[in-house]
């Protein structure tokens, strides 16, 4: 049921039809490893349409991709699949505002200043490329361009707020705000291309802030030079409102991204040296089909992520002529028919600003089939289990409300089925599983296999810190190279003690510097997984010459960082801090500026003065991006204790350990104290 003329899904893709003209896929490759997910759809399928959602239907309302998509379900549309959308402001006054263009169901939600976007035009065609948008208001001596739409108002800023922002502007008292009502009956919302009139509904409000946004109006909010201009407006005055986009196209949906990966079939993002690997999300298309892709990352043994040049090559290999990088990292999410296919790197779905969904606009149909996930045939070793999802759908694979599966039964006693889990029995053989419900049935072949030609392990290699645990998943291949679900408890697992221990597929790393090969045997096959345990490499002991550098944010924070001779022959660093009062973030730093890559973890010894503290580390990657890593949080006594932080995979080299610091983000936090630091190290695989 692959769409006619589909993009080139690779031979190792596991596919599942999700709608006429649409297919989901999963790819896992041991070389990396890499886990790739997505869905492809036929652009000529008129019943399928991309939609851009907004978290909780409000810009500040961050919401998971799955929850955003489920709100699209109604009598006119059914969500089929989705990925997360644009980069966004994660916290603070502008929380939820996207970095690029956002158009949802024809409404302009956020402006773009020439950033790339995936655009669905009014005629249903797609484009990818830079899009510039602007908003001008003029009349009665006023002629201004809005700085922002539905975003926080900064200094010398003019922001237009629509009801999609919320009930009020959430601005401070240092500005002027004006309520604008639509002056033409045919216009009731802001769109990307618009030339209309609005009316000042009441006298400008000065020095108050958080102006209420009526559900049928907007609020124009200005600070600095714009405040003075708005203050001159009068109630009843009419202004011309012109919304423009370049290129000048009608836009029904748009989601912003960062780098254009492919244009006209050519790679346009080449990248540079030491590109970082991260979880990624991308959208691409050719003349007939489109594809959304998510690559997992930052998960040792599961998926390392991709660099942007690697992502561009992936999209090209799929046959895309145009492709765009969307928000990745912990935001990367692929949702298909009620299931999150990938493993988000945060360990759970991250609330995001917007999402790109694929919806079916087909009216609800009659129940016509039972769809099984995963699709058959199913092959298992004795004792292995497989979770099965069975859904009653109409002809377009849209779930039929109120229809459920009644039974699952095998024609031979090869396996048992309980609560959607198929568990193979102890004897080899083949049979047929019949699934029934609502007068419908589906059949799938089930084979129990006790002899394999090879075992495949995920991950194919392990680099761990001492004591770290990692799960090794094993699948089998039969004589024809087909995938077989394997019972991990029936396998024999062995690992040299120097590298650690293993129990039921869970490897626990041994002592520093240990190494060995994990041997997995069973069903006539075997596999090996190299295991390396990281060892410490000194970064800073504070015993050498030179002073320690103290730093602080903001300038009101004071303190010092000095070397102190310890009880023995060595020295340590004493960080004394006076963070001051208030709810804003305040931090006192010990600067390090040490090159540390490659590194699996950070380690230090610390002690305090009995107060509750939050200790963190700052790293700077090869892109110059700062990342913050927690070392300790809690009451820190006067005795030395070790602290450690496992680093995420995929940080771009060269990596610099910029600093360690104590931070407070609430008024209740202890504002004054001292923390001693010593023996700062990184844990590095293969360092011995």
XYZ file of C-alpha atoms in Angstrom:
688
model
C 0.000 0.000 0.000
C 2.945 2.283 -0.654
C 1.838 5.404 -2.552
C 2.368 5.247 -6.289
C 5.715 6.776 -7.230
C 6.667 7.017 -3.565
C 9.873 8.583 -2.358
C 12.674 6.033 -2.150
C 12.320 4.393 1.242
C 15.371 2.175 1.830
C 15.151 -1.612 1.833
C 15.666 -1.768 5.608
C 12.624 0.430 6.332
C 9.758 -1.230 8.186
C 6.621 0.277 6.680
C 2.992 0.468 7.708
C 0.115 1.936 5.676
C -1.636 4.659 7.674
C -4.040 6.085 5.066
C -4.589 5.664 1.341
C -1.560 7.422 -0.094
C 0.376 7.553 3.223
C 2.843 5.185 4.897
C 4.804 5.354 8.130
C 8.290 3.871 8.444
C 10.920 2.909 10.992
C 14.605 2.347 10.262
C 17.286 1.110 12.637
C 20.913 0.840 11.646
C 23.583 -0.698 13.840
C 26.227 1.456 12.172
C 25.972 4.522 14.365
C 23.630 3.385 15.742
C 20.787 5.337 14.143
C 17.034 5.173 14.711
C 14.963 6.952 12.038
C 11.199 7.370 11.896
C 8.724 9.198 9.710
C 5.861 9.152 7.284
C 5.505 9.758 3.569
C 2.383 10.881 1.745
C 1.156 11.357 -1.803
C 0.671 15.074 -2.512
C -2.063 14.288 -5.044
C -4.187 12.589 -2.372
C -6.805 15.333 -1.916
C -8.084 13.855 1.330
C -4.708 14.421 3.002
C -3.575 17.873 4.063
C -0.789 19.311 6.243
C -1.928 21.376 9.227
C 0.085 23.502 11.643
C -1.078 23.371 15.247
C -0.376 25.771 18.123
C 0.104 24.519 21.673
C -3.194 24.763 23.559
C -4.293 27.074 20.701
C -2.404 29.850 22.504
C 1.130 31.026 21.765
C 2.394 30.827 25.397
C 0.687 27.451 25.862
C 3.455 24.908 25.240
C 1.946 21.470 24.669
C 3.202 18.076 23.529
C 2.920 17.215 19.858
C 0.516 14.341 20.565
C -1.891 16.504 22.562
C -1.829 19.270 19.948
C -2.641 16.812 17.186
C -5.471 15.072 19.019
C -7.348 18.389 19.219
C -7.608 18.323 15.414
C -9.984 15.359 15.579
C -13.557 16.305 14.664
C -16.272 15.257 12.251
C -14.451 16.920 9.346
C -10.873 15.736 9.974
C -8.881 12.938 11.580
C -5.205 13.336 12.525
C -3.042 10.735 10.811
C 0.545 11.655 11.718
C 2.627 14.564 12.989
C 6.084 15.827 13.887
C 7.135 18.713 16.096
C 7.541 22.098 14.445
C 9.643 25.237 14.732
C 12.306 26.359 17.187
C 10.745 28.409 19.973
C 11.321 30.433 23.128
C 11.191 27.864 25.934
C 10.750 30.134 28.953
C 10.445 33.737 30.042
C 8.105 36.484 28.804
C 8.147 35.251 25.218
C 7.528 31.578 26.050
C 5.896 29.739 23.180
C 6.760 32.255 20.479
C 8.265 30.563 17.441
C 11.525 31.802 15.997
C 10.211 31.702 12.446
C 6.957 32.098 10.551
C 3.847 30.447 11.962
C 0.573 30.266 10.037
C -2.182 27.991 11.327
C -5.356 27.408 9.301
C -4.695 30.647 7.421
C -4.107 32.789 10.528
C -0.827 34.661 10.970
C 0.413 33.655 14.433
C 4.032 34.837 14.306
C 6.217 36.953 11.993
C 9.384 35.842 10.217
C 12.387 37.936 9.273
C 13.595 36.028 6.209
C 13.936 32.690 8.015
C 13.225 29.495 6.067
C 9.814 27.875 6.339
C 7.763 25.005 4.962
C 4.740 26.654 3.368
C 1.458 25.221 2.130
C 0.063 27.669 -0.407
C -3.592 28.424 -0.914
C -3.685 26.135 -3.955
C -2.289 23.243 -1.903
C 1.232 23.335 -3.361
C 4.326 23.358 -1.133
C 7.420 25.544 -1.010
C 10.517 25.598 1.197
C 12.709 28.661 1.471
C 13.245 31.974 3.244
C 10.032 33.879 3.941
C 9.919 37.501 5.067
C 6.745 38.877 6.623
C 5.841 42.375 7.685
C 2.974 44.283 9.262
C 2.455 48.003 8.628
C -0.041 50.340 10.298
C -0.578 53.796 8.880
C -2.974 56.740 9.022
C -3.510 59.970 10.920
C 0.199 60.757 11.044
C 1.165 57.227 12.092
C 3.293 55.019 9.811
C 5.006 52.151 11.623
C 6.124 48.573 11.056
C 5.316 46.140 13.856
C 8.426 44.631 15.408
C 6.680 41.468 16.525
C 3.377 39.607 16.434
C 2.370 37.548 19.471
C 5.702 37.785 21.261
C 7.060 39.576 24.316
C 7.397 43.340 23.984
C 10.991 44.443 24.419
C 12.482 47.937 24.648
C 11.715 50.223 21.689
C 9.366 47.554 20.415
C 5.969 47.528 18.705
C 4.085 44.261 19.171
C 0.670 43.324 17.843
C -1.226 40.861 20.022
C -4.112 38.787 18.678
C -6.463 36.560 20.731
C -4.106 33.662 19.955
C -1.660 35.237 22.420
C -4.097 34.954 25.325
C -6.518 36.944 27.455
C -4.046 39.783 28.064
C -0.778 41.117 26.699
C 1.289 40.214 29.825
C 3.292 43.408 29.319
C 4.771 45.709 31.934
C 3.650 49.245 32.769
C 6.396 50.939 30.728
C 4.450 51.341 27.488
C 1.290 52.422 25.700
C -1.390 49.992 24.496
C -4.232 50.453 22.027
C -7.187 48.136 21.345
C -7.869 47.769 17.608
C -11.108 46.441 16.154
C -11.706 45.259 12.609
C -13.428 47.990 10.604
C -14.558 45.784 7.707
C -17.184 43.115 8.286
C -15.509 40.654 5.920
C -12.288 40.580 7.985
C -12.179 38.983 11.426
C -8.614 37.687 11.867
C -5.013 38.430 10.929
C -3.759 36.653 7.814
C -0.330 36.708 6.106
C -1.568 38.797 3.141
C -4.046 41.413 4.207
C -4.892 45.001 3.316
C -7.729 46.294 5.478
C -8.784 48.921 8.005
C -8.878 48.752 11.768
C -10.365 51.196 14.255
C -8.945 52.440 17.553
C -11.579 51.133 19.975
C -10.702 53.374 22.939
C -8.196 55.960 24.051
C -4.625 54.663 24.372
C -3.778 53.271 27.829
C -0.498 54.516 29.256
C 1.590 53.085 32.107
C -0.676 50.147 32.978
C 0.304 47.060 30.960
C -1.340 43.657 30.529
C -4.155 45.103 28.449
C -7.066 42.715 27.958
C -7.305 41.292 24.416
C -10.961 41.092 23.330
C -11.808 37.870 21.453
C -12.853 39.889 18.380
C -10.053 42.475 18.441
C -6.283 42.996 18.807
C -3.966 45.072 20.973
C -1.089 47.162 19.635
C 1.532 47.573 22.361
C 4.481 49.951 22.095
C 7.491 50.835 24.221
C 10.174 53.505 23.856
C 9.805 55.551 20.690
C 6.712 53.568 19.683
C 4.928 54.396 22.926
C 5.049 58.104 22.114
C 3.587 57.459 18.650
C 0.718 55.319 19.983
C -0.110 57.881 22.668
C -1.166 60.332 19.949
C -3.905 58.055 18.613
C -7.546 58.803 19.412
C -10.634 56.649 19.893
C -12.490 56.071 16.629
C -9.451 56.778 14.478
C -9.016 54.455 11.511
C -5.688 52.890 10.545
C -4.708 50.968 7.471
C -3.306 47.523 8.297
C -1.143 45.850 5.641
C 0.252 42.343 6.157
C 2.745 41.234 3.524
C 4.891 38.191 2.817
C 7.819 37.699 0.443
C 7.536 35.739 -1.772
C 4.032 37.114 -2.379
C 2.015 33.899 -2.100
C -1.223 33.014 -0.365
C -0.382 30.902 2.692
C -2.760 28.499 4.374
C -0.198 26.777 6.648
C 3.437 27.518 7.482
C 5.989 26.231 9.973
C 9.416 27.784 10.367
C 12.736 25.981 10.459
C 16.421 26.802 10.426
C 18.681 25.465 7.676
C 17.439 24.701 4.172
C 19.017 21.313 3.472
C 18.044 20.761 -0.163
C 16.865 23.126 -2.900
C 16.091 22.087 -6.469
C 17.508 18.638 -5.769
C 20.889 20.001 -4.672
C 22.414 20.082 -1.191
C 22.631 23.705 -0.092
C 23.810 23.137 3.478
C 27.314 21.775 3.461
C 28.177 22.498 7.079
C 31.629 22.802 8.542
C 34.136 20.701 10.466
C 33.090 19.006 13.701
C 29.358 19.328 13.078
C 27.405 18.128 16.141
C 25.077 15.139 16.153
C 21.668 15.770 17.694
C 18.131 14.429 17.469
C 16.673 15.912 14.270
C 13.330 16.630 12.627
C 13.006 17.493 8.932
C 10.370 17.974 6.246
C 10.967 17.442 2.533
C 9.237 16.730 -0.740
C 9.585 16.066 -4.446
C 7.079 16.756 -7.230
C 4.719 13.992 -6.115
C 5.297 13.079 -2.468
C 6.333 14.598 0.843
C 8.079 13.077 3.854
C 8.516 14.045 7.509
C 11.517 12.516 9.283
C 12.666 12.254 12.906
C 16.112 10.940 13.873
C 16.643 9.992 17.504
C 19.860 11.081 19.223
C 21.754 11.588 22.492
C 20.970 7.990 23.459
C 23.987 5.711 23.651
C 23.207 2.334 22.166
C 19.937 3.455 20.606
C 20.752 6.355 18.310
C 23.560 8.899 18.178
C 21.709 11.495 16.122
C 22.833 13.189 12.921
C 24.799 16.216 11.849
C 22.975 18.574 9.526
C 25.047 17.453 6.506
C 24.132 13.843 7.367
C 20.483 14.862 7.608
C 20.729 16.535 4.201
C 22.190 13.337 2.722
C 19.391 11.293 4.304
C 16.696 13.531 2.804
C 18.419 13.386 -0.590
C 18.635 9.591 -0.378
C 14.885 9.482 0.187
C 14.394 11.355 -3.089
C 13.563 14.828 -1.779
C 14.253 17.831 -3.991
C 13.467 20.327 -1.215
C 14.119 19.793 2.496
C 14.170 21.881 5.677
C 15.570 21.265 9.150
C 12.966 21.805 11.903
C 13.470 21.970 15.663
C 15.292 18.918 16.989
C 16.938 17.975 20.265
C 14.494 17.041 22.991
C 11.653 18.420 20.871
C 12.044 15.777 18.134
C 8.812 13.742 18.099
C 7.098 11.514 15.533
C 3.432 10.683 16.217
C 1.491 8.258 14.038
C -2.100 7.118 14.612
C -1.986 7.596 18.377
C 1.541 6.244 18.926
C 4.861 8.006 19.513
C 7.158 6.077 17.182
C 10.483 7.485 18.340
C 12.205 7.799 21.714
C 12.450 11.519 22.620
C 15.856 12.270 24.126
C 14.330 13.911 27.223
C 12.880 10.510 28.130
C 9.378 11.853 27.497
C 7.531 14.114 25.086
C 8.614 17.738 25.397
C 5.909 20.442 25.313
C 6.526 22.467 22.151
C 5.185 25.623 20.518
C 3.724 24.142 17.365
C 3.568 20.965 15.318
C 3.184 19.916 11.699
C 0.352 17.413 11.318
C -1.033 15.381 8.449
C -4.825 15.133 8.623
C -7.423 13.169 6.721
C -10.308 15.316 5.573
C -12.412 12.292 4.698
C -15.807 12.095 6.381
C -16.191 9.331 8.941
C -16.742 6.046 7.133
C -18.200 2.698 8.032
C -16.050 0.070 9.685
C -14.434 -1.941 6.905
C -11.243 -3.553 8.208
C -9.032 -4.383 11.177
C -5.506 -2.956 10.971
C -2.700 -4.729 12.851
C 0.425 -3.003 14.120
C 3.023 -4.297 13.529
C 1.836 -5.771 10.253
C 2.422 -9.473 9.779
C 3.721 -12.017 9.317
C 5.130 -12.367 12.831
C 8.143 -14.529 13.660
C 9.223 -15.239 17.251
C 11.586 -17.527 19.118
C 10.089 -19.729 21.858
C 9.072 -17.609 24.846
C 9.340 -14.287 23.016
C 6.567 -11.686 23.334
C 5.183 -9.150 20.864
C 2.820 -6.284 21.684
C 0.053 -6.100 19.079
C -2.270 -3.169 18.350
C -5.500 -3.936 16.536
C -7.697 -1.053 15.341
C -11.063 -1.089 13.590
C -10.901 1.423 10.728
C -12.840 2.607 7.701
C -11.594 2.296 4.117
C -9.203 5.183 4.671
C -7.657 3.604 7.780
C -9.236 6.247 10.015
C -10.262 4.708 13.351
C -13.997 4.177 13.741
C -15.237 5.558 17.090
C -16.928 3.012 19.333
C -15.674 -0.021 17.411
C -13.267 -2.352 19.196
C -11.701 -5.760 18.691
C -13.585 -8.639 20.297
C -11.088 -11.488 20.160
C -7.688 -12.769 19.030
C -7.353 -16.515 18.523
C -4.796 -18.926 17.025
C -5.739 -21.990 15.019
C -2.904 -23.938 16.671
C -1.552 -23.861 20.248
C 1.679 -22.148 19.199
C 1.297 -19.089 21.413
C -0.981 -17.283 23.833
C -2.601 -13.876 23.505
C -3.431 -11.825 26.584
C -4.305 -8.124 26.691
C -2.773 -7.450 23.294
C 0.484 -9.332 23.957
C 1.357 -12.401 21.881
C 3.725 -14.830 23.671
C 5.246 -17.722 21.737
C 5.099 -21.240 23.144
C 7.988 -23.656 23.472
C 7.618 -25.586 20.217
C 8.425 -24.415 16.682
C 5.732 -24.295 14.025
C 3.388 -22.031 12.064
C -0.228 -21.045 12.446
C -2.751 -18.282 11.803
C -3.968 -15.672 14.279
C -7.499 -14.419 13.610
C -8.595 -11.070 15.004
C -12.347 -10.300 15.023
C -14.501 -7.336 15.938
C -17.725 -5.705 14.724
C -18.347 -8.413 12.171
C -14.865 -7.933 10.678
C -11.773 -10.109 10.810
C -8.070 -9.978 10.010
C -5.608 -12.839 9.765
C -1.853 -12.934 10.214
C 0.677 -15.747 9.978
C 2.554 -16.561 13.199
C 5.741 -18.656 13.137
C 7.748 -19.883 16.121
C 11.417 -20.437 15.168
C 14.027 -22.145 17.335
C 16.979 -21.810 14.940
C 18.495 -18.493 13.802
C 21.272 -17.646 11.374
C 22.421 -14.564 13.287
C 21.745 -12.246 16.213
C 21.823 -8.452 15.963
C 22.425 -6.263 19.015
C 21.358 -2.702 19.620
C 23.618 -0.912 20.445
C 26.485 -2.488 18.563
C 29.031 -0.872 20.918
C 28.868 0.456 24.490
C 30.918 3.273 26.048
C 29.816 3.754 29.662
C 30.861 5.451 32.870
C 31.517 3.245 35.934
C 28.272 1.884 37.362
C 26.168 3.050 34.415
C 23.535 0.625 33.150
C 22.533 0.179 29.521
C 20.020 -2.134 27.919
C 21.079 -4.247 24.949
C 18.201 -5.227 22.675
C 18.568 -8.319 20.512
C 16.723 -9.314 17.349
C 17.263 -12.391 15.242
C 17.379 -13.264 11.554
C 16.126 -16.479 10.014
C 17.632 -18.294 7.016
C 15.904 -15.860 4.637
C 17.215 -12.824 6.549
C 13.796 -11.957 7.979
C 13.427 -10.335 11.395
C 12.613 -12.603 14.338
C 11.528 -11.375 17.792
C 13.864 -12.962 20.371
C 13.241 -13.913 23.995
C 16.122 -12.188 25.808
C 15.760 -14.428 28.860
C 16.416 -17.507 26.718
C 19.787 -16.142 25.592
C 23.135 -16.711 27.299
C 24.855 -13.472 28.275
C 28.492 -13.210 29.378
C 30.857 -10.301 30.001
C 34.415 -10.197 31.409
C 34.385 -8.928 35.000
C 36.781 -6.120 34.092
C 34.097 -4.598 31.876
C 31.203 -5.111 34.304
C 28.263 -7.440 34.646
C 25.204 -8.382 32.612
C 21.776 -9.652 33.595
C 18.893 -10.224 31.173
C 20.320 -7.839 28.629
C 21.175 -5.046 31.054
C 24.902 -4.276 31.143
C 26.251 -2.545 34.246
C 29.675 -1.010 33.696
C 32.542 -2.102 35.913
C 35.513 -0.212 37.264
C 37.237 2.701 35.543
C 39.150 1.739 32.418
C 37.643 -1.717 32.106
C 36.926 -3.248 28.743
C 35.746 -6.487 27.185
C 33.292 -8.040 24.762
C 29.692 -8.841 25.678
C 28.914 -12.273 24.232
C 25.291 -13.094 23.421
C 24.415 -16.676 22.397
C 21.234 -18.560 21.659
C 19.140 -20.389 19.070
C 22.261 -21.446 17.173
C 23.650 -17.936 16.710
C 25.809 -15.459 18.571
C 26.864 -11.799 18.590
C 29.493 -9.663 20.320
C 29.229 -6.102 21.626
C 32.464 -4.277 22.599
C 32.153 -2.635 26.047
C 34.495 0.158 27.200
C 34.323 1.764 30.657
C 35.501 5.363 30.866
C 38.408 6.423 33.054
C 39.110 9.816 34.649
C 41.337 12.446 33.068
C 42.347 15.413 35.228
C 41.095 18.835 34.153
C 41.861 21.089 37.144
C 43.292 20.300 40.598
C 44.073 23.946 41.555
C 47.618 22.891 42.528
C 49.380 24.742 39.739
C 50.436 28.373 39.446
C 48.108 31.187 38.487
C 45.019 32.738 39.994
C 41.469 31.469 39.721
C 39.061 33.668 37.746
C 35.748 34.660 39.371
C 32.746 35.685 37.301
C 29.135 36.609 38.091
C 25.741 37.239 36.492
C 24.272 39.821 36.940
C 26.755 42.498 37.999
C 25.010 42.822 41.375
C 26.344 39.375 42.374
C 29.647 39.608 44.248
C 32.139 37.127 45.655
C 35.547 35.615 45.023
C 37.301 32.474 43.847
C 40.680 31.775 45.425
C 43.057 28.873 45.854
C 43.317 27.546 49.393
C 46.012 25.173 50.615
C 44.348 22.044 51.997
C 45.178 19.861 54.959
C 47.522 17.769 52.787
C 49.914 18.818 50.061
C 47.254 19.885 47.548
C 45.101 22.971 47.105
C 41.440 23.536 46.297
C 39.304 26.430 45.070
C 37.015 28.276 47.467
C 34.078 30.012 45.801
C 32.534 32.624 48.088
C 29.295 34.133 46.823
C 26.797 36.874 47.647
C 23.921 36.357 45.224
C 21.623 39.018 46.622
C 17.830 38.972 46.756
C 15.143 38.668 44.107
C 13.533 36.012 41.937
C 15.758 36.501 38.892
C 18.579 34.064 38.089
C 21.803 34.938 39.961
C 25.015 32.965 39.652
C 28.651 33.014 40.806
C 31.213 31.221 38.636
C 34.665 29.672 38.784
C 36.083 30.029 35.267
C 37.951 27.023 33.844
C 38.081 27.378 30.035
C 39.576 23.921 29.541
C 39.345 21.830 26.340
C 37.883 18.456 27.361
C 36.543 16.506 24.365
C 35.929 13.671 24.007
C 34.151 13.223 27.338
C 31.340 11.030 28.647
C 30.922 12.705 32.045
C 32.104 15.504 34.337
C 33.297 14.815 37.863
C 34.413 16.897 40.866
C 34.759 16.868 44.653
C 32.846 19.559 46.543
C 31.997 20.641 50.058
C 29.978 23.505 51.500
C 28.876 25.251 54.651
C 25.657 23.363 55.360
C 23.416 25.419 53.080
C 21.199 24.254 50.251
C 22.892 24.909 46.920
C 22.447 24.215 43.227
C 25.753 23.483 41.481
C 26.071 23.347 37.715
C 28.672 23.252 34.946
C 28.825 25.212 31.698
C 30.123 23.662 28.486
C 30.658 25.428 25.160
C 30.481 23.303 22.029
C 32.068 23.743 18.634
C 29.223 26.018 17.537
C 29.867 28.336 20.456
C 26.619 27.200 22.096
C 26.472 27.021 25.885
C 24.919 24.007 27.586
C 24.187 23.719 31.307
C 24.671 20.505 33.294
C 23.542 19.737 36.836
C 26.200 18.504 39.278
C 24.442 18.744 42.659
C 21.299 20.106 44.277
C 20.573 19.950 47.987
C 22.137 20.595 51.354
C 25.926 20.574 51.037
C 27.747 19.784 54.262
C 31.329 20.443 55.326
C 32.695 17.056 54.253
C 34.032 16.388 50.769
C 31.662 14.469 48.462
C 32.007 13.394 44.819
C 29.583 14.807 42.237
C 29.183 13.619 38.674
C 27.204 14.479 35.561
C 26.711 12.207 32.531
C 26.907 14.256 29.328
C 24.426 13.800 26.469
C 25.688 12.218 23.270
C 26.217 14.386 20.222
C 27.842 17.504 21.703
C 29.839 19.149 18.949
C 33.626 19.161 19.212
C 35.733 20.958 20.177
C 34.184 20.956 23.640
C 35.260 23.407 26.348
C 34.516 23.199 30.058
C 33.810 26.871 30.569
C 33.016 27.016 34.299
C 31.363 25.616 37.393
C 28.950 27.740 39.375
C 26.397 28.113 42.124
C 23.019 29.479 41.064
C 19.792 30.722 42.627
C 16.554 31.289 40.717
C 14.116 32.041 43.542
C 13.902 34.592 46.304
C 13.903 31.782 48.892
C 17.282 30.381 47.813
C 20.287 30.847 50.109
C 21.922 34.014 48.820
C 25.277 33.858 50.631
C 27.759 31.100 51.320
C 30.796 29.238 50.090
C 31.527 26.115 48.074
C 34.913 24.406 47.816
C 35.897 22.688 44.543
C 38.657 20.170 43.871
C 39.745 17.390 41.504
C 37.749 18.414 38.456
C 37.894 15.555 35.930
C 36.269 14.221 32.816
C 35.511 10.560 32.229
C 36.767 9.445 28.838
C 36.394 6.085 27.110
C 39.682 4.485 26.115
C 41.805 6.927 28.138
C 43.856 4.115 29.694
